[in-house]
Short mmCIF file of C-alpha atoms and ligand atoms in Angstrom, two decimals:
data_model
loop_
_atom_site.label_atom_id
_atom_site.label_comp_id
_atom_site.label_asym_id
_atom_site.label_seq_id
_atom_site.Cartn_x
_atom_site.Cartn_y
_atom_site.Cartn_z
CA UNK A 1 12.28 -10.04 22.15
CA UNK A 2 12.68 -12.69 19.66
CA UNK A 3 11.19 -11.43 16.27
CA UNK A 4 9.59 -12.86 13.41
CA UNK A 5 8.92 -11.06 9.75
CA UNK A 6 7.12 -12.59 7.04
CA UNK A 7 8.27 -11.92 3.56
CA UNK A 8 5.20 -11.00 1.18
CA UNK A 9 6.54 -10.68 -1.97
CA UNK A 10 4.54 -11.20 -5.52
CA UNK A 11 6.43 -12.22 -8.79
CA UNK A 12 9.59 -11.29 -7.28
CA UNK A 13 8.75 -7.74 -5.95
CA UNK A 14 8.51 -7.55 -2.17
CA UNK A 15 6.40 -5.45 -0.59
CA UNK A 16 8.93 -3.18 1.27
CA UNK A 17 6.88 -2.81 4.05
CA UNK A 18 8.30 -6.18 4.87
CA UNK A 19 11.86 -4.47 5.73
CA UNK A 20 10.46 -2.03 7.77
CA UNK A 21 8.61 -4.83 9.79
CA UNK A 22 12.10 -6.05 10.63
CA UNK A 23 12.88 -2.82 11.10
CA UNK A 24 10.44 -2.35 13.50
CA UNK A 25 11.19 -5.91 15.23
CA UNK A 26 15.38 -4.86 15.36
CA UNK A 27 14.03 -2.09 17.51
CA UNK A 28 13.07 -4.85 19.82
CA UNK A 29 15.28 -7.87 19.47
CA UNK A 30 16.26 -10.20 16.95
CA UNK A 31 14.98 -10.65 13.47
CA UNK A 32 13.57 -13.51 11.59
CA UNK A 33 12.68 -13.32 8.51
CA UNK A 34 10.15 -15.64 6.70
CA UNK A 35 10.73 -16.28 3.50
CA UNK A 36 8.31 -18.55 1.45
CA UNK A 37 8.31 -19.32 -2.04
CA UNK A 38 10.03 -20.89 -5.42
CA UNK A 39 12.95 -19.87 -5.72
CA UNK A 40 13.65 -16.79 -3.15
CA UNK A 41 17.59 -17.02 -2.83
CA UNK A 42 16.88 -13.37 -3.91
CA UNK A 43 14.34 -12.23 -1.67
CA UNK A 44 16.64 -13.95 0.94
CA UNK A 45 19.73 -12.01 0.35
CA UNK A 46 17.92 -8.69 0.18
CA UNK A 47 15.85 -10.34 4.35
CA UNK A 48 20.18 -10.41 5.14
CA UNK A 49 20.89 -7.22 3.77
CA UNK A 50 17.82 -4.91 5.57
CA UNK A 51 19.13 -7.00 8.76
CA UNK A 52 17.35 -10.00 9.80
CA UNK A 53 19.50 -11.92 11.57
CA UNK A 54 18.36 -15.73 10.13
CA UNK A 55 16.17 -16.33 8.01
CA UNK A 56 14.06 -19.37 7.26
CA UNK A 57 12.69 -20.21 3.34
CA UNK A 58 10.55 -22.28 2.03
CA UNK A 59 11.59 -23.01 -1.06
CA UNK A 60 9.44 -25.67 -3.18
CA UNK A 61 8.16 -25.39 -6.25
CA UNK A 62 4.55 -25.77 -4.13
CA UNK A 63 5.23 -22.16 -2.91
CA UNK A 64 5.61 -21.16 -6.46
CA UNK A 65 1.99 -18.95 -6.11
CA UNK A 66 0.86 -17.77 -2.92
CA UNK A 67 -1.84 -20.10 -2.07
CA UNK A 68 -2.89 -19.56 1.81
CA UNK A 69 -3.02 -23.05 2.92
CA UNK A 70 0.39 -24.24 2.18
CA UNK A 71 1.70 -20.99 3.72
CA UNK A 72 -0.39 -21.14 6.17
CA UNK A 73 0.83 -24.23 7.52
CA UNK A 74 4.26 -24.11 6.52
CA UNK A 75 4.93 -20.65 8.73
CA UNK A 76 2.05 -22.56 11.82
CA UNK A 77 4.21 -25.55 11.70
CA UNK A 78 8.01 -23.61 12.00
CA UNK A 79 5.89 -20.61 14.68
CA UNK A 80 5.44 -23.81 16.76
CA UNK A 81 8.73 -25.12 16.58
CA UNK A 82 10.67 -21.49 17.30
CA UNK A 83 8.21 -20.07 19.14
CA UNK A 84 8.70 -16.82 18.40
CA UNK A 85 7.51 -13.70 21.10
CA UNK A 86 6.08 -11.60 18.36
CA UNK A 87 5.06 -12.27 14.50
CA UNK A 88 5.26 -9.20 11.97
CA UNK A 89 3.63 -9.03 8.52
CA UNK A 90 3.30 -6.36 6.68
CA UNK A 91 0.08 -5.47 6.14
CA UNK A 92 -1.40 -6.98 1.89
CA UNK A 93 -4.58 -8.97 1.21
CA UNK A 94 -2.07 -12.31 1.04
CA UNK A 95 -1.05 -11.63 4.50
CA UNK A 96 -4.46 -10.41 6.20
CA UNK A 97 -5.48 -13.74 5.45
CA UNK A 98 -2.72 -15.46 6.07
CA UNK A 99 -1.90 -14.77 9.53
CA UNK A 100 -5.55 -14.93 10.28
CA UNK A 101 -4.85 -18.42 9.57
CA UNK A 102 -1.72 -19.16 11.09
CA UNK A 103 -3.00 -17.45 14.03
CA UNK A 104 -6.65 -19.83 14.36
CA UNK A 105 -3.57 -22.71 13.85
CA UNK A 106 -1.89 -21.37 17.01
CA UNK A 107 -4.36 -20.23 19.04
CA UNK A 108 -3.99 -16.72 19.32
CA UNK A 109 -4.86 -13.16 17.37
CA UNK A 110 -3.72 -11.21 14.82
CA UNK A 111 -3.66 -7.21 15.50
CA UNK A 112 -4.44 -5.82 12.22
CA UNK A 113 -2.88 -2.64 9.82
CA UNK A 114 -0.56 -1.23 13.21
CA UNK A 115 0.74 2.09 12.59
CA UNK A 116 2.46 1.51 16.21
CA UNK A 117 4.22 -0.53 18.96
CA UNK A 118 5.74 -0.34 21.95
CA UNK A 119 7.16 -2.91 24.52
CA UNK A 120 6.00 -2.77 28.33
CA UNK A 121 7.87 -5.74 30.14
CA UNK A 122 6.67 -8.27 28.37
CA UNK A 123 3.53 -6.71 26.91
CA UNK A 124 2.99 -5.39 24.04
CA UNK A 125 0.86 -1.92 23.34
CA UNK A 126 -0.06 -1.83 19.75
CA UNK A 127 -1.35 0.82 18.51
CA UNK A 128 -4.22 0.97 15.41
CA UNK A 129 -6.55 3.67 13.79
CA UNK A 130 -10.16 3.10 13.60
CA UNK A 131 -12.95 4.96 12.54
CA UNK A 132 -11.41 5.57 8.93
CA UNK A 133 -8.51 6.90 10.85
CA UNK A 134 -10.55 9.24 13.34
CA UNK A 135 -9.59 7.21 16.44
CA UNK A 136 -6.40 5.72 16.85
CA UNK A 137 -6.48 2.44 19.25
CA UNK A 138 -4.89 0.87 21.32
CA UNK A 139 -4.32 -2.92 22.05
CA UNK A 140 -3.26 -5.47 23.37
CA UNK A 141 -2.73 -9.39 22.00
CA UNK A 142 -2.74 -12.24 24.63
CA UNK A 143 -2.16 -14.83 23.05
CA UNK A 144 1.22 -16.10 22.26
CA UNK A 145 2.61 -15.64 20.38
CA UNK A 146 1.43 -12.27 19.54
CA UNK A 147 1.01 -11.41 15.45
CA UNK A 148 0.23 -8.28 14.02
CA UNK A 149 0.09 -6.48 10.71
CA UNK A 150 2.04 -3.02 10.15
CA UNK A 151 1.21 -0.38 8.26
CA UNK A 152 2.50 0.43 4.91
CA UNK A 153 5.05 3.57 5.42
CA UNK A 154 4.59 3.59 9.13
CA UNK A 155 7.11 2.25 10.39
CA UNK A 156 11.04 3.86 9.34
CA UNK A 157 12.50 1.40 6.78
CA UNK A 158 16.01 0.60 6.84
CA UNK A 159 18.49 0.59 4.88
CA UNK A 160 19.24 -2.23 3.29
CA UNK A 161 23.59 -3.18 3.72
CA UNK A 162 25.05 -5.69 1.20
CA UNK A 163 27.78 -6.16 3.25
CA UNK A 164 25.37 -8.92 5.11
CA UNK A 165 25.06 -11.71 4.01
CA UNK A 166 24.24 -15.23 6.18
CA UNK A 167 23.15 -18.58 5.24
CA UNK A 168 18.50 -19.31 5.16
CA UNK A 169 17.86 -22.17 7.75
CA UNK A 170 16.11 -24.45 5.06
CA UNK A 171 12.07 -24.77 6.67
CA UNK A 172 10.32 -28.16 5.60
CA UNK A 173 6.65 -27.41 3.33
CA UNK A 174 3.89 -28.31 4.12
CA UNK A 175 2.20 -28.75 0.15
CA UNK A 176 -0.87 -29.53 1.31
CA UNK A 177 -3.82 -27.74 -0.75
CA UNK A 178 -6.94 -28.05 -2.56
CA UNK A 179 -6.75 -25.28 -4.84
CA UNK A 180 -4.45 -24.10 -7.68
CA UNK A 181 -3.67 -20.98 -9.52
CA UNK A 182 -4.40 -20.49 -12.90
CA UNK A 183 -3.17 -17.04 -13.44
CA UNK A 184 -3.50 -13.32 -12.79
CA UNK A 185 -4.61 -10.21 -14.35
CA UNK A 186 -2.02 -7.87 -14.89
CA UNK A 187 -4.39 -4.74 -12.82
CA UNK A 188 -4.18 -6.62 -9.54
CA UNK A 189 -1.03 -6.08 -9.69
CA UNK A 190 -0.83 -3.02 -11.62
CA UNK A 191 -0.91 -0.49 -8.79
CA UNK A 192 0.80 0.13 -5.32
CA UNK A 193 -0.26 2.73 -3.81
CA UNK A 194 -0.35 1.69 -0.37
CA UNK A 195 3.37 2.26 -0.74
CA UNK A 196 4.03 5.94 -3.20
CA UNK A 197 5.55 8.48 -1.34
CA UNK A 198 3.52 10.08 -3.87
CA UNK A 199 0.64 10.53 -5.70
CA UNK A 200 -1.28 12.92 -7.92
CA UNK A 201 -4.86 11.91 -8.63
CA UNK A 202 -7.86 13.15 -10.70
CA UNK A 203 -11.62 13.72 -9.63
CA UNK A 204 -14.30 13.99 -11.72
CA UNK A 205 -12.24 17.00 -13.00
CA UNK A 206 -9.81 15.14 -15.21
CA UNK A 207 -12.96 15.49 -16.94
CA UNK A 208 -13.45 18.81 -17.26
CA UNK A 209 -12.46 20.53 -20.80
CA UNK A 210 -15.22 21.31 -23.06
CA UNK A 211 -12.50 22.88 -25.70
CA UNK A 212 -10.87 19.08 -26.39
CA UNK A 213 -12.73 17.65 -28.98
CA UNK A 214 -13.44 14.20 -28.67
CA UNK A 215 -13.34 11.66 -32.24
CA UNK A 216 -15.85 11.55 -34.38
CA UNK A 217 -18.72 9.18 -33.38
CA UNK A 218 -18.00 9.24 -29.94
CA UNK A 219 -21.48 9.25 -27.84
CA UNK A 220 -21.50 12.09 -24.75
CA UNK A 221 -20.44 9.24 -22.62
CA UNK A 222 -17.07 8.14 -24.61
CA UNK A 223 -16.70 11.52 -25.23
CA UNK A 224 -16.67 12.33 -20.96
CA UNK A 225 -14.21 9.54 -20.94
CA UNK A 226 -11.96 10.11 -24.19
CA UNK A 227 -11.38 13.94 -21.99
CA UNK A 228 -11.26 12.81 -18.65
CA UNK A 229 -8.37 10.50 -20.38
CA UNK A 230 -6.67 12.80 -22.14
CA UNK A 231 -7.20 14.95 -17.87
CA UNK A 232 -5.44 11.43 -16.55
CA UNK A 233 -2.79 11.37 -18.74
CA UNK A 234 -1.47 15.51 -17.46
CA UNK A 235 -1.58 13.75 -14.30
CA UNK A 236 0.15 9.85 -15.02
CA UNK A 237 2.92 12.29 -16.47
CA UNK A 238 3.24 14.76 -13.34
CA UNK A 239 2.96 11.51 -11.77
CA UNK A 240 5.93 9.58 -13.66
CA UNK A 241 7.84 13.42 -13.48
CA UNK A 242 8.74 13.12 -9.65
CA UNK A 243 8.20 9.23 -9.05
CA UNK A 244 5.14 8.61 -7.53
CA UNK A 245 1.91 6.66 -8.93
CA UNK A 246 -1.92 8.12 -9.45
CA UNK A 247 -4.86 7.42 -7.31
CA UNK A 248 -8.29 8.98 -8.13
CA UNK A 249 -11.59 9.77 -6.46
CA UNK A 250 -14.31 7.08 -6.25
CA UNK A 251 -16.71 9.69 -8.92
CA UNK A 252 -13.79 9.49 -11.21
CA UNK A 253 -13.72 5.59 -10.51
CA UNK A 254 -17.42 5.82 -11.28
CA UNK A 255 -17.41 8.09 -14.35
CA UNK A 256 -15.89 5.37 -15.96
CA UNK A 257 -12.35 7.23 -15.98
CA UNK A 258 -9.71 5.41 -14.31
CA UNK A 259 -9.79 1.45 -13.08
CA UNK A 260 -10.97 1.04 -9.23
CA UNK A 261 -7.28 0.03 -8.28
CA UNK A 262 -6.47 3.88 -7.97
CA UNK A 263 -9.39 4.82 -5.98
CA UNK A 264 -8.45 6.45 -2.68
CA UNK A 265 -10.94 7.27 0.11
CA UNK A 266 -13.07 4.77 2.36
CA UNK A 267 -14.36 2.70 0.44
CA UNK A 268 -11.09 2.39 -2.16
CA UNK A 269 -7.48 2.66 -0.78
CA UNK A 270 -6.07 4.80 2.62
CA UNK A 271 -2.74 6.28 1.77
CA UNK A 272 0.25 7.81 3.66
CA UNK A 273 2.32 9.70 0.80
CA UNK A 274 5.21 12.48 1.95
CA UNK A 275 2.83 14.22 -1.08
CA UNK A 276 -0.13 14.56 -2.13
CA UNK A 277 -1.66 16.76 -5.65
CA UNK A 278 -4.90 16.33 -5.45
CA UNK A 279 -6.23 17.56 -9.12
CA UNK A 280 -9.74 18.52 -10.14
CA UNK A 281 -11.70 16.87 -6.78
CA UNK A 282 -13.53 18.35 -4.52
CA UNK A 283 -13.02 16.65 -0.96
CA UNK A 284 -15.70 14.92 -0.06
CA UNK A 285 -15.11 13.27 3.47
CA UNK A 286 -15.01 10.05 2.02
CA UNK A 287 -11.98 10.94 -0.03
CA UNK A 288 -10.96 13.11 2.72
CA UNK A 289 -10.14 9.82 5.16
CA UNK A 290 -8.40 8.18 2.60
CA UNK A 291 -5.57 10.64 2.56
CA UNK A 292 -5.46 12.92 4.66
CA UNK A 293 -3.29 11.03 6.84
CA UNK A 294 -0.57 12.27 3.30
CA UNK A 295 2.58 14.65 4.91
CA UNK A 296 1.33 17.60 2.56
CA UNK A 297 -1.29 17.99 0.73
CA UNK A 298 -1.77 20.27 -2.55
CA UNK A 299 -5.11 21.17 -4.26
CA UNK A 300 -6.18 22.23 -7.62
CA UNK A 301 -9.60 23.23 -8.11
CA UNK A 302 -11.39 26.02 -9.86
CA UNK A 303 -13.38 26.66 -7.37
CA UNK A 304 -12.17 28.76 -4.50
CA UNK A 305 -14.44 26.77 -1.51
CA UNK A 306 -13.96 23.28 -2.63
CA UNK A 307 -13.62 21.55 0.80
CA UNK A 308 -10.19 20.07 0.14
CA UNK A 309 -8.09 23.66 0.29
CA UNK A 310 -9.24 23.44 4.43
CA UNK A 311 -7.38 19.89 4.15
CA UNK A 312 -4.35 20.87 1.80
CA UNK A 313 -1.22 23.49 3.16
CA UNK A 314 -0.89 24.55 -0.83
CA UNK A 315 -3.82 24.47 -2.73
CA UNK A 316 -4.06 26.50 -6.21
CA UNK A 317 -7.54 27.54 -7.69
CA UNK A 318 -7.32 27.56 -11.65
CA UNK A 319 -8.08 25.17 -14.72
CA UNK A 320 -6.09 21.24 -13.89
CA UNK A 321 -5.33 21.33 -17.43
CA UNK A 322 -3.31 24.66 -17.28
CA UNK A 323 -1.35 24.26 -13.94
CA UNK A 324 -0.48 19.92 -13.85
CA UNK A 325 1.15 20.42 -17.92
CA UNK A 326 3.20 23.91 -16.35
CA UNK A 327 4.26 21.76 -12.63
CA UNK A 328 4.95 18.59 -15.39
CA UNK A 329 7.45 21.10 -17.01
CA UNK A 330 8.76 23.27 -13.80
CA UNK A 331 9.52 19.51 -12.32
CA UNK A 332 11.19 18.44 -15.11
CA UNK A 333 13.17 21.70 -14.70
CA UNK A 334 13.99 21.68 -10.80
CA UNK A 335 14.87 17.99 -11.43
CA UNK A 336 17.18 17.94 -14.67
CA UNK A 337 14.44 15.47 -16.06
C1 FAD B 401 -20.76 4.97 1.38
C2 FAD B 401 -19.86 5.84 -0.29
C3 FAD B 401 -18.77 5.67 -0.06
C4 FAD B 401 -17.59 6.44 -0.84
N1 FAD B 401 -16.57 6.78 -0.95
C5 FAD B 401 -15.46 7.24 -1.36
C6 FAD B 401 -13.86 6.97 -1.65
O1 FAD B 401 -13.54 5.95 -1.28
N2 FAD B 401 -13.29 8.00 -2.17
C7 FAD B 401 -14.02 9.19 -3.21
O2 FAD B 401 -13.11 9.78 -3.51
N3 FAD B 401 -14.81 8.92 -2.92
C8 FAD B 401 -15.97 8.31 -2.36
N4 FAD B 401 -18.22 8.78 -1.80
C9 FAD B 401 -17.85 9.80 -2.83
C10 FAD B 401 -17.70 11.12 -2.48
O3 FAD B 401 -19.42 10.99 -1.75
C11 FAD B 401 -17.87 11.93 -3.42
O4 FAD B 401 -18.81 11.59 -3.74
C12 FAD B 401 -16.44 11.88 -4.33
O5 FAD B 401 -15.25 11.43 -3.24
C13 FAD B 401 -16.87 13.37 -5.50
O6 FAD B 401 -14.98 13.07 -6.55
P1 FAD B 401 -14.30 13.84 -6.70
O7 FAD B 401 -14.13 15.31 -5.78
O8 FAD B 401 -13.51 13.78 -8.35
O9 FAD B 401 -15.96 15.09 -8.59
P2 FAD B 401 -17.04 16.31 -7.64
O10 FAD B 401 -17.28 15.95 -5.75
O11 FAD B 401 -18.19 16.22 -8.67
O12 FAD B 401 -15.43 17.57 -7.38
C14 FAD B 401 -15.68 17.79 -8.97
C15 FAD B 401 -14.62 18.51 -8.73
O13 FAD B 401 -13.38 18.81 -9.50
C16 FAD B 401 -13.29 20.39 -9.77
N5 FAD B 401 -13.36 20.63 -11.42
C17 FAD B 401 -14.01 20.60 -11.87
N6 FAD B 401 -13.67 20.93 -13.54
C18 FAD B 401 -12.00 21.14 -13.03
C19 FAD B 401 -11.16 21.67 -14.04
N7 FAD B 401 -10.80 21.49 -15.29
N8 FAD B 401 -9.78 22.21 -13.14
C20 FAD B 401 -9.34 22.36 -11.71
N9 FAD B 401 -10.76 22.03 -10.88
C21 FAD B 401 -11.71 21.14 -11.72
C22 FAD B 401 -14.99 21.11 -9.38
O14 FAD B 401 -14.75 22.63 -8.64
C23 FAD B 401 -15.21 20.29 -8.15
O15 FAD B 401 -14.66 20.42 -6.58
C24 FAD B 401 -17.93 7.43 -1.55
C25 FAD B 401 -19.11 8.13 -1.38
C26 FAD B 401 -20.34 7.27 -0.48
C27 FAD B 401 -21.63 7.19 0.12
#
């Protein structure tokens, strides 16, 4: 099977699921990586190191910032001339748009957010979670090439091998675009919960430490947010020691404790870390659907009847303001940090 893999990157940071897509492609046959952007030599090198047999590089100033029109036109022209059987993308906001637009050009369809892919003769059967992850749907794409975006951390990541090198084939760039990018705000790139192996999340409970005295002059709401920020500082310390990311419940986001980009759940992000530590989160169904596929869940909550404990392998009934710093110190010692 001839598979093309789109390597998604933003400001030099490569989406790790791009490598997982290469690993998946290699399990089915040969892999050609597609690297688009401006000054992409380092990304091309990394693609070879992660197992690409061939790299198609579209390297042009017109592709400095992601805009779907030139990226999709370039990808569609390349796919039309090379006729791959399968095109894989890591699932990101950019690739959902890119894959959809290219699929229209190529008269095919896109299977989004797949978590498994099996070859049965010439047919490819994809699995993807639907209905908030309650049902796994098996689906095929009858168009050619089959296009699919893969769920982050659902497939094994190949180990890079620095001895693997190659020369990229240059691709003609279709530079026409009606849009220009004026800039980015920091928050758009700050949190990457989808790729995190460890997530420490905080809920409404992070604001519940009446013994903390806020600075004078704050009204009640300001004091609540100030307390929550002290709580999230403890959560961030623990996440940092474990090399993880900080998540949050919707109550914490709605309360103004932390930006929306951290929200886990039905209306936030769906995450699949190896370890999820829920601090001061009750475990409402809308939160659980975002994290129940974590390999190991630990819950810290004052209320022994909190539903989160049903989801957790390990539970600590207690005040997060005591437990979280104690855990951070214990991990620091254990990990020699
Ligand atoms: C359509 C819809 C979509 C939604 N989408 C989402 C979503 O994407 N994500 C999401 O999270 N929610 C979502 N919600 C909201 C959800 O229903 C819950 O309201 C929310 O998850 C509750 O957040 P919480 O657990 O932080 O707060 P609470 O339910 O108030 O729980 C706080 C917990 O903290 C504990 N606690 C308090 N103080 C301490 C302390 N000092 N130490 C330890 N524990 C303490 C309490 O015992 C309690 O269990 C959605 C709701 C709707 C209707």
